[in-house]
Coordinates of C-alpha atoms and ligand atoms in Angstrom, one line a residue:
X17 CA 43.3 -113.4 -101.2
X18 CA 40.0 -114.2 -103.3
X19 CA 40.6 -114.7 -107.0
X20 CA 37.4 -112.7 -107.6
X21 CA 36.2 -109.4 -105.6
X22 CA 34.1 -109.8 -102.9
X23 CA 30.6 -107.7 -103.5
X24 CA 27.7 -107.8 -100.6
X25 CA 25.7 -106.1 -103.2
X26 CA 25.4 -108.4 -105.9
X27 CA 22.1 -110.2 -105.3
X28 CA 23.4 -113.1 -107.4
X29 CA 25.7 -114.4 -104.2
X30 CA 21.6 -114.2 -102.3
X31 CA 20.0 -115.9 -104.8
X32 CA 22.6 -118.8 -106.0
X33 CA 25.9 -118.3 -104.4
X34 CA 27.3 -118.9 -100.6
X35 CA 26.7 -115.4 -98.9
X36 CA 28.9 -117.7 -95.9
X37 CA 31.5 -118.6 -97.6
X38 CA 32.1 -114.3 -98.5
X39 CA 31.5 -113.8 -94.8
X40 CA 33.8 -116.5 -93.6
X41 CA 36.5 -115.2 -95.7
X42 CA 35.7 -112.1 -94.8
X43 CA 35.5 -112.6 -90.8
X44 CA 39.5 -114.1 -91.2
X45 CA 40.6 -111.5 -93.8
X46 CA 38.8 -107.7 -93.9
X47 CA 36.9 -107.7 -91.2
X48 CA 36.3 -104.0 -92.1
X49 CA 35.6 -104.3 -95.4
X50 CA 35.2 -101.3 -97.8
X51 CA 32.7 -102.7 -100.2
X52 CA 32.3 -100.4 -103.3
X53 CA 29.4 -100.0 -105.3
X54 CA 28.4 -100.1 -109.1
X55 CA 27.6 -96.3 -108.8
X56 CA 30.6 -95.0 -107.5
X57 CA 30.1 -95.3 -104.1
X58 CA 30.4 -97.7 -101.2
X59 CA 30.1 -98.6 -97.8
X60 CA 31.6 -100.2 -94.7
X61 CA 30.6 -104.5 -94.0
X62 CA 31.8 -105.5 -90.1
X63 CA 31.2 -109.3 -90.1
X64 CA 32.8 -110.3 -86.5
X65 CA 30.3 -111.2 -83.8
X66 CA 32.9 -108.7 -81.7
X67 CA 32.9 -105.5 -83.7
X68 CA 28.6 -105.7 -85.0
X69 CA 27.9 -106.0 -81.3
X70 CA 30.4 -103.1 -80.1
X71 CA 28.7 -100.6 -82.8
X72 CA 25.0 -101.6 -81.8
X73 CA 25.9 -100.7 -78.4
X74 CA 27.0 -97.4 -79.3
X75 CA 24.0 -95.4 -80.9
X76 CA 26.0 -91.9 -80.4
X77 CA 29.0 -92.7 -82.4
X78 CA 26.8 -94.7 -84.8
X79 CA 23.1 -93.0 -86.2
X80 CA 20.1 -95.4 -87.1
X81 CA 18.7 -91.9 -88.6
X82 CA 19.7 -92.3 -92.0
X83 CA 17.5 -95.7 -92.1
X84 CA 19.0 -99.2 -91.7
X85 CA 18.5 -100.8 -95.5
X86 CA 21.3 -100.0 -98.1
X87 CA 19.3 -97.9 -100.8
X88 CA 15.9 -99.4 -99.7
X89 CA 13.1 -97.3 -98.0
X90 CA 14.0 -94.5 -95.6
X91 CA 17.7 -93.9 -96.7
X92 CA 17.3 -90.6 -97.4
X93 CA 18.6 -88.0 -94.4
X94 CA 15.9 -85.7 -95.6
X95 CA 13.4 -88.5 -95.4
X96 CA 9.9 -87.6 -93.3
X97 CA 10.9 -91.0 -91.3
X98 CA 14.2 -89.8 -90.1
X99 CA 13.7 -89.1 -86.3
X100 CA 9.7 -90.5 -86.1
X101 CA 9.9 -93.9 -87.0
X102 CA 11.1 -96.2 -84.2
X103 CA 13.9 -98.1 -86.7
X104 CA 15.4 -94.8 -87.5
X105 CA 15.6 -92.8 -84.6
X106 CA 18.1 -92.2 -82.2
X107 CA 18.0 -91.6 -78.3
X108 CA 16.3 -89.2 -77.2
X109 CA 13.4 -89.6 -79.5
X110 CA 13.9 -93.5 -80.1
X111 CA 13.2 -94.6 -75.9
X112 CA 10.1 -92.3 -76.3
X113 CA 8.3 -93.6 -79.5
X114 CA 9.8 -97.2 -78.6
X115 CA 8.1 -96.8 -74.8
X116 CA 4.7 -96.9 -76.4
X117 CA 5.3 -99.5 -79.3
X118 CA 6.5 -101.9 -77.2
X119 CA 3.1 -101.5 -75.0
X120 CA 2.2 -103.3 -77.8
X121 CA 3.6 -106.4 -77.7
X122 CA 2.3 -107.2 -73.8
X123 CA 0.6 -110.5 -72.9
X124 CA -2.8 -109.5 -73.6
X125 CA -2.0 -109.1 -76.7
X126 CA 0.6 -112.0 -77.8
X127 CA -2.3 -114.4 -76.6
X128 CA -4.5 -113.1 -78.4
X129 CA -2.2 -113.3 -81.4
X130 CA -1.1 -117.0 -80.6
X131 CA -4.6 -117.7 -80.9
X132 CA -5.2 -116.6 -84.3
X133 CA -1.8 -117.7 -85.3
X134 CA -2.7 -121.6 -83.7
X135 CA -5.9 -121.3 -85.9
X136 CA -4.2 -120.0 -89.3
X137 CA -1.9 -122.4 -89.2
X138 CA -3.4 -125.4 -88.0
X139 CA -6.0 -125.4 -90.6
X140 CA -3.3 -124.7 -93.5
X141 CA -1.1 -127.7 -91.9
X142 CA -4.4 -129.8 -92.1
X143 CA -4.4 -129.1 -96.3
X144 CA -0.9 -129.5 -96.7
X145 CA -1.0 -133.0 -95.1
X146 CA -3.8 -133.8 -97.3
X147 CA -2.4 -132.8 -100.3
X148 CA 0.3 -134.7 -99.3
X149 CA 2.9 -131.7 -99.9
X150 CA 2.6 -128.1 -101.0
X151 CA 5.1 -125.0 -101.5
X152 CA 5.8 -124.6 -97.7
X153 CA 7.0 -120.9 -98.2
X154 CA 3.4 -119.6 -100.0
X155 CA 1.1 -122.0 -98.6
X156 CA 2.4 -121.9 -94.7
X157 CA 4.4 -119.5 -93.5
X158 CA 2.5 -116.0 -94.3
X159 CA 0.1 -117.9 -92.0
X160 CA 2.2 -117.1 -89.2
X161 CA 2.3 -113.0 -89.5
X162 CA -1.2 -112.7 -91.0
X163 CA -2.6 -114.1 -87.6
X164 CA -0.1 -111.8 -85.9
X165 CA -2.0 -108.9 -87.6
X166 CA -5.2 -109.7 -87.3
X167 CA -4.5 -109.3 -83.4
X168 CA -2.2 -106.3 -83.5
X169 CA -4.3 -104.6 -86.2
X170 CA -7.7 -105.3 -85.1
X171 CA -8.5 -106.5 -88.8
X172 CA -9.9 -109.5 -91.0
X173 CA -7.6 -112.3 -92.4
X174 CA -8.3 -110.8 -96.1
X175 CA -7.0 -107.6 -94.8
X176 CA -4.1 -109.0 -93.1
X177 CA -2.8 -110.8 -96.2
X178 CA -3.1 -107.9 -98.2
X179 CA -0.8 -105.9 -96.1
X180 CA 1.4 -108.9 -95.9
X181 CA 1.3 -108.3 -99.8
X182 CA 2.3 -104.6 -100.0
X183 CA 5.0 -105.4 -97.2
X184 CA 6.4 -108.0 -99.6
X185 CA 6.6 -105.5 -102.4
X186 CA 8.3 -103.2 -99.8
X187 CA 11.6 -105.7 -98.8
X188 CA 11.1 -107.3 -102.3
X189 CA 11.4 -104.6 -104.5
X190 CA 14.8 -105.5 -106.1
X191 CA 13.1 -108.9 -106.9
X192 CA 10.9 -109.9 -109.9
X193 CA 8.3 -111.7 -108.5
X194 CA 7.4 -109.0 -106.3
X195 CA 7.1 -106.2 -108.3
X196 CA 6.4 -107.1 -111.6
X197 CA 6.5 -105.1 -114.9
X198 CA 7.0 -102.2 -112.5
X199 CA 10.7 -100.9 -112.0
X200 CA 12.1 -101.4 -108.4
X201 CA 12.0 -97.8 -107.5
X202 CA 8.3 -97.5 -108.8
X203 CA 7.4 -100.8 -107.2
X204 CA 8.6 -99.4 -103.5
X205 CA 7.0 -96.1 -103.5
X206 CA 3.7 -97.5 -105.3
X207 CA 3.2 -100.3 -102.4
X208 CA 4.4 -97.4 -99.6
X209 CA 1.6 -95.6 -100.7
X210 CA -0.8 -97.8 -100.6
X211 CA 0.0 -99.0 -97.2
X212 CA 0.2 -95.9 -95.7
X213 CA -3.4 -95.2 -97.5
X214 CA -4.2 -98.7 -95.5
X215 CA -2.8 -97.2 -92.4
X216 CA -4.2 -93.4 -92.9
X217 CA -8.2 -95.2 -93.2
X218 CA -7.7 -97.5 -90.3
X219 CA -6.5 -94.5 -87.9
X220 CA -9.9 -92.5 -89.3
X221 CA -11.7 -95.9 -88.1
X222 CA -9.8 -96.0 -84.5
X223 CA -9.8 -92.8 -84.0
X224 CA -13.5 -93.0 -84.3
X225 CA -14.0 -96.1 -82.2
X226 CA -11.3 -96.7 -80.1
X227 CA -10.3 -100.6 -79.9
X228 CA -7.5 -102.4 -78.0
X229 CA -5.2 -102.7 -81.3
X230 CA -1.9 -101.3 -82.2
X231 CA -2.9 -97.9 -83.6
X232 CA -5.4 -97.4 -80.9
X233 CA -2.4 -98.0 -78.6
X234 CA -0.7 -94.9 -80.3
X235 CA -3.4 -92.9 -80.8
X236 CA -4.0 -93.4 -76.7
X237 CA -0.5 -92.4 -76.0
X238 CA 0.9 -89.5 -74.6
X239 CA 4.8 -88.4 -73.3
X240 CA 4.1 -85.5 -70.8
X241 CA 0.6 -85.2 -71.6
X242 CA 1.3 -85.2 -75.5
X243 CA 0.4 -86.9 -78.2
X244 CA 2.1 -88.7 -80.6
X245 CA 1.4 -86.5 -84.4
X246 CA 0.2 -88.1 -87.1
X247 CA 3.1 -89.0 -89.1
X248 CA 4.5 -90.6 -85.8
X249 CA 1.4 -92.9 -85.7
X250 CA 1.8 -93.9 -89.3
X251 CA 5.3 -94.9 -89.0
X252 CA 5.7 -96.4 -86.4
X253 CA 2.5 -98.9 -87.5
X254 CA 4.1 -99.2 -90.9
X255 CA 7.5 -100.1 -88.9
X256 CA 5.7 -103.2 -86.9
X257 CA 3.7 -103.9 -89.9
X258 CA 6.8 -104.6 -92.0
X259 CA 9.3 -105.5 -89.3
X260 CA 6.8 -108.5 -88.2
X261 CA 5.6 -109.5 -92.0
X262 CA 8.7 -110.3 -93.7
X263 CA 11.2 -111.8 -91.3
X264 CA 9.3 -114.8 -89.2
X265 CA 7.9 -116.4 -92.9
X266 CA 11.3 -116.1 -94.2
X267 CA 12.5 -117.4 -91.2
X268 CA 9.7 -120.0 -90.9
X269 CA 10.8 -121.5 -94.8
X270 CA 14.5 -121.0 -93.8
X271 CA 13.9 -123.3 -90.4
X272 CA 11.9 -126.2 -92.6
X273 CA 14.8 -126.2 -95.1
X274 CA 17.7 -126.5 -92.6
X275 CA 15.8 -129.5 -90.7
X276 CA 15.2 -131.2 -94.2
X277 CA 18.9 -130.5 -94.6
X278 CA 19.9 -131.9 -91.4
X279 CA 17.5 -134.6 -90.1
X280 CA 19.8 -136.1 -87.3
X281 CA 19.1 -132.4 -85.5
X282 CA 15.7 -133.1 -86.9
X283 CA 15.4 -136.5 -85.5
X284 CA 16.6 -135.3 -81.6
X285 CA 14.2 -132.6 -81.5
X286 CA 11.3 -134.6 -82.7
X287 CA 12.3 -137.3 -80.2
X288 CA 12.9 -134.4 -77.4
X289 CA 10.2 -132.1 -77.9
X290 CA 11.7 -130.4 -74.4
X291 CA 14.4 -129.2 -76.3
X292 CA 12.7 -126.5 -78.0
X293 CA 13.9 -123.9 -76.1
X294 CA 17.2 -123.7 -77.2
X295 CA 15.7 -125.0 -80.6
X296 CA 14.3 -122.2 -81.3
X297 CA 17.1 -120.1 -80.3
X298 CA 19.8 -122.1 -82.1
X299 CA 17.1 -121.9 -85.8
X300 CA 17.3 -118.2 -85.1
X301 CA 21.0 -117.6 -84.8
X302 CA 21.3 -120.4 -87.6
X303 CA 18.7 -118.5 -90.3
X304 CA 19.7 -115.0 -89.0
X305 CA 16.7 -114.4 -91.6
X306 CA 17.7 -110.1 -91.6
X307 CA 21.0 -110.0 -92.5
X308 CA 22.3 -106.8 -92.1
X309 CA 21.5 -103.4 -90.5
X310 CA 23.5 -100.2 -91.6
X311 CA 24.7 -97.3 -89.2
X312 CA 25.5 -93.6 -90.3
X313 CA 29.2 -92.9 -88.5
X314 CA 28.5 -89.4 -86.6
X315 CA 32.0 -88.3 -86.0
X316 CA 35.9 -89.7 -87.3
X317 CA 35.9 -93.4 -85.5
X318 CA 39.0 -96.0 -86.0
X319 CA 37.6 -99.8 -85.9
X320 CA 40.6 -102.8 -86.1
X321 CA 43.0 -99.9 -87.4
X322 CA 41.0 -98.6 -90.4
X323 CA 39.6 -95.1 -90.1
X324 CA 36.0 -94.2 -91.0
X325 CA 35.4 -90.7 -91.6
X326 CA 32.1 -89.0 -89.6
X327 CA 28.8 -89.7 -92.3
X328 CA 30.0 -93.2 -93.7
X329 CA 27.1 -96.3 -94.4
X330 CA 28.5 -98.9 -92.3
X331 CA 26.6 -102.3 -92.6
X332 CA 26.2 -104.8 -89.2
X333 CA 26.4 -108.0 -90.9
X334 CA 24.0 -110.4 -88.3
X335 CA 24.1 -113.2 -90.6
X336 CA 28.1 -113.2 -90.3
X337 CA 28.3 -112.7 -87.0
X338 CA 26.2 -115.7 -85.8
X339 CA 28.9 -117.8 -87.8
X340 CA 31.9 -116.4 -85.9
X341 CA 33.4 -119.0 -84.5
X342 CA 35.3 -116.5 -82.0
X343 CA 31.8 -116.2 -80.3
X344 CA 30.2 -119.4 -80.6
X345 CA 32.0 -122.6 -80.2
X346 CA 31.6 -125.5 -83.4
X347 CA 30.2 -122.0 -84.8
X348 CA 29.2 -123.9 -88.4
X349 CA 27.5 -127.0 -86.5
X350 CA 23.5 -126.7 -86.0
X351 CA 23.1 -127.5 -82.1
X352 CA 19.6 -127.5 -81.4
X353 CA 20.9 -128.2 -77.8
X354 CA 23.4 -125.3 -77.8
X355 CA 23.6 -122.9 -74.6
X356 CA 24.4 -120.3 -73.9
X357 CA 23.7 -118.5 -77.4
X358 CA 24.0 -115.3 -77.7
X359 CA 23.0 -115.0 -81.0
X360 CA 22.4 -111.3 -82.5
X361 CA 19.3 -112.5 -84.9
X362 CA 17.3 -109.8 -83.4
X363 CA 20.3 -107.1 -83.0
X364 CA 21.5 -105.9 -79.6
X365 CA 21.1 -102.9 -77.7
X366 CA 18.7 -99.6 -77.6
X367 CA 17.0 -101.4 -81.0
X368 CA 16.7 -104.8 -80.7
X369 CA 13.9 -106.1 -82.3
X370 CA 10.7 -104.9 -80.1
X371 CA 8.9 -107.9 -82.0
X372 CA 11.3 -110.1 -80.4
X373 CA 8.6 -112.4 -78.2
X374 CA 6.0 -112.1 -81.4
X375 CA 8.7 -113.5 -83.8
X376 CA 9.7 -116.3 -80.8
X377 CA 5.9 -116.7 -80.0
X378 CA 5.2 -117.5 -83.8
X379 CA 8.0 -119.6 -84.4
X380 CA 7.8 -121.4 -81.3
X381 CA 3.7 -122.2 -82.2
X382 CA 4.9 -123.7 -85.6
X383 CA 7.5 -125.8 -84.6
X384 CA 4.7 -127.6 -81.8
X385 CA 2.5 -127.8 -84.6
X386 CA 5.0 -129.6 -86.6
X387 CA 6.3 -132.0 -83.7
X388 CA 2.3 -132.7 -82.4
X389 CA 2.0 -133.7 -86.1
X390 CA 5.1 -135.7 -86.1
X391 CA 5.3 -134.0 -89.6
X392 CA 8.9 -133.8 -90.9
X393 CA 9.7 -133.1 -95.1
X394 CA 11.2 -134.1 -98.0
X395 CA 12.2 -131.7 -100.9
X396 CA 10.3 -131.8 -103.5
X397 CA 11.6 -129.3 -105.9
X398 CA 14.4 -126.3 -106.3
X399 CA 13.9 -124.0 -103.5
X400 CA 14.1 -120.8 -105.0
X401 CA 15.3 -117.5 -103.2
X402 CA 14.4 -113.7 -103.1
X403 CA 16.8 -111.6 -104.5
X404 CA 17.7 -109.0 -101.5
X405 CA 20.7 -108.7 -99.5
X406 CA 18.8 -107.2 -96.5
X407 CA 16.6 -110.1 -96.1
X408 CA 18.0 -114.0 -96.4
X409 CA 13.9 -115.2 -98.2
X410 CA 12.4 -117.7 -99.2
X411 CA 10.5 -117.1 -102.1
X412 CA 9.2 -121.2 -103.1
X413 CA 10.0 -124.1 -101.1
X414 CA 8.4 -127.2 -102.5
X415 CA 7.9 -130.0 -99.9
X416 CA 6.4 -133.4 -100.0
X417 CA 5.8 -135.6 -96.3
X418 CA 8.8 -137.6 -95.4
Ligands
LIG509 C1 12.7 -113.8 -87.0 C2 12.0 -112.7 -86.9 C3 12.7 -111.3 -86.7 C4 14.0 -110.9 -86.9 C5 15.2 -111.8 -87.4 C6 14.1 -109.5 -86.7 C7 15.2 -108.7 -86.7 C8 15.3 -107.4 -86.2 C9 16.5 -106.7 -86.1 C10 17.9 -107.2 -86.4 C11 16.2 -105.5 -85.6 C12 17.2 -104.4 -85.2 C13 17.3 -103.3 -86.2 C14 18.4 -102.2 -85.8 O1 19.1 -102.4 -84.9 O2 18.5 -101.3 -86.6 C15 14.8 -105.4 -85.5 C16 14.1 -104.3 -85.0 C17 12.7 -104.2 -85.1 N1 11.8 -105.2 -85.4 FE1 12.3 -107.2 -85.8 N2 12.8 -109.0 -86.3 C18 11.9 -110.1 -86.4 C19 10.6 -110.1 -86.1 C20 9.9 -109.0 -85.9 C21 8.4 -108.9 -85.6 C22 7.5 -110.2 -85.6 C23 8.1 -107.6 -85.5 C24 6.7 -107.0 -85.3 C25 5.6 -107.6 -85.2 C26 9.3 -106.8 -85.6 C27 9.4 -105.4 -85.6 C28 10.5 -104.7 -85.4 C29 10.6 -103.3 -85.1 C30 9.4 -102.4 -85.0 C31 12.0 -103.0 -84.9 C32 12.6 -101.6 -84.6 C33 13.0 -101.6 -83.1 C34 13.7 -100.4 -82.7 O3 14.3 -99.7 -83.6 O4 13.7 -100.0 -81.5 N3 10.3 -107.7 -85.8 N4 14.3 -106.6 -85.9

């Protein structure tokens, strides 16, 4: 047994502790783990690759209504999002709204995104080299979904960043830095508004003057001849808007930081560019940037022996998971080589991640900017994290050229 308690809510184990050494512990000795909480209540952490997987598969025994971020946005069951917003809908509703987002993400479109997102980033990679260094989380990787935007959005890089800032707020808004003299519950609803005021103009403009972006794409579609309503426009841009703006910089800063942290994996790739493939696959179960999703248990269900009564929070611990060395052989040795990998980064099942080829698209374009660089770092500061348990950020990651 642990001499101290284990708690998955107390941002300190994000920020300076070992979140893996918890979920190892965890994995080998409550792998259904009731995890209380300061205000009386508590939910349910799986951390095997087996049991996450089993429960994503299985959207009728276990809801994505009630939201999937422990007390962040959309956790309410009377919430407007509940049942119109792709991340927290179930089947029925979820294959219909999720048919026309993912029109989105076609070829069309990710090439016209790679091109922005060459151009971002190539220019900021110029200045960093220049400078000789630079903090690789600020300067570099909002690069990657502010190009992203710009395509999907239809709008200008200024525009793009500033969404990128709200979105921040949004996942960051148990952090300092992020929201300022505000408090965290102030902090979330002031940037929500203000995106969705962002959102409500641009869908005036498109509706207008119909263009070949996102919310053109929505406004265009139709399930048996009707359209989606208002609200379901709104969310479901917000959705892709924040699903695409926090986790490929996070996982961008996380990538740099592991390959400073292991340069003979560093070394191989750089001397094998043709291993990229499973590179990129490997950084992605390795960073497992989202670390959680929760469930809402719709009936009395039994997991390893321990029963969970219907309406329990039960949280899908990705992060964990893609350490279990059950599923993935030498499970704690980076293997930029490693195949198969069936990592669940992006979840599994009726919701994984319908940004999926725009996160590997945008990671995939950095990493060939960095090896057509031959650009490789050293660290030249502390690296400082976000405090969340939902998202594994971040925040400032100082870096001079090796
Ligand atoms: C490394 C980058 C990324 C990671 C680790 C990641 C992770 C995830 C995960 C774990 C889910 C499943 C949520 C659930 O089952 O409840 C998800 C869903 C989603 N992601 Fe991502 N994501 C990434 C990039 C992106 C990007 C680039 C976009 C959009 C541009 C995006 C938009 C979404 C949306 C809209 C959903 C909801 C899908 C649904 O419910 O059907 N994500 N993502």
């Amino acid at each position: 047994m642990p001499t101290t308690v284990i708690d998955l809510d107390d941002l300190d184990l994000f920020v300076s502790g070992d979140p893996y050494a918890a979920w190892t512990w965890l994995r080998e000795n409550a792998p259904v783990y009731w995890n209380a909480t300061s205000g009386g209540g508590g939910y349910w952490a799986l951390t095997r690759y087996e049991d996450v997987v089993e429960v994503y598969r299985d959207p009728s025994s276990y809801s994505s209504r009630n939201g999937t971020v422990l007390g962040g946005s959309y956790r309410s069951a009377t919430d407007t999002a509940s049942g119109q917003m792709l991340i927290c809908s179930d089947p029925p509703e979820h294959r219909l709204l999720r048919q026309h987002v993912h029109k989105a993400f076609g070829a069309p479109m990710m090439e016209r995104a790679g091109g922005f997102v060459r151009r971002y980033l190539g220019a900021a990679l110029d200045r960093l080299v220049a400078d000789g260094g630079g903090d690789f989380a600020v300067d570099i990787a909002p690069l990657l979904p502010a190009g992203l935007l710009a395509a999907m959005f239809g709008i200008g890089r200024d525009d793009a960043m500033r969404l990128l800032g709200l979105t921040r707020t949004m996942i960051g808004y148990r952090d300092g830095e992020y929201v300022g003299a505000n408090t965290s519950s102030m902090a979330l609803v002031a940037a929500q508004v203000e995106i969705f005021d962002l959102l409500a103009d641009l869908l005036d403009r498109r509706r207008q003057e119909p263009g070949d972006d996102l919310v053109s794409m929505l406004v265009a579609a139709r399930t048996n001849g009707r359209a989606l309503n208002e609200s379901q426009i709104l969310y479901n841009a917000l959705n892709v808007a924040v699903g695409g703006n926090e986790t490929t910089p996070f996982t961008a800063s996380a990538i740099v930081e592991t390959l400073i942290g292991d340069p003979g994996q560093e070394s191989r790739l750089h001397a094998d560019p043709g291993l990229l493939g499973t590179a990129v696959d490997e950084l992605f179960r390795w960073t497992s940037t989202n670390a959680y999703v929760c469930r809402t248990t719709t009936r009395d269900v039994t997991i390893r022996g321990v029963p969970i009564p219907a309406g329990e929070t039960l949280t899908l611990w990705n992060a964990s998971a893609n350490r279990d060395a059950e599923a993935f052989p030498h499970a704690d040795r980076l293997d930029l080589g490693r195949t198969p990998n069936h990592h669940v980064a992006f979840g599994v099942a009726n919701h994984r991640c319908v940004g999926m080829s725009a996160a590997r698209l945008e990671i995939t374009l950095l990493m060939e900017e960095l090896l057509a660089r031959g650009l490789r770092f050293r660290l030249a500061g502390p690296v400082e994290r976000l405090a969340s348990n939902f998202m594994l950020g971040i925040k400032h990651l100082p870096v001079e050229l090796a």
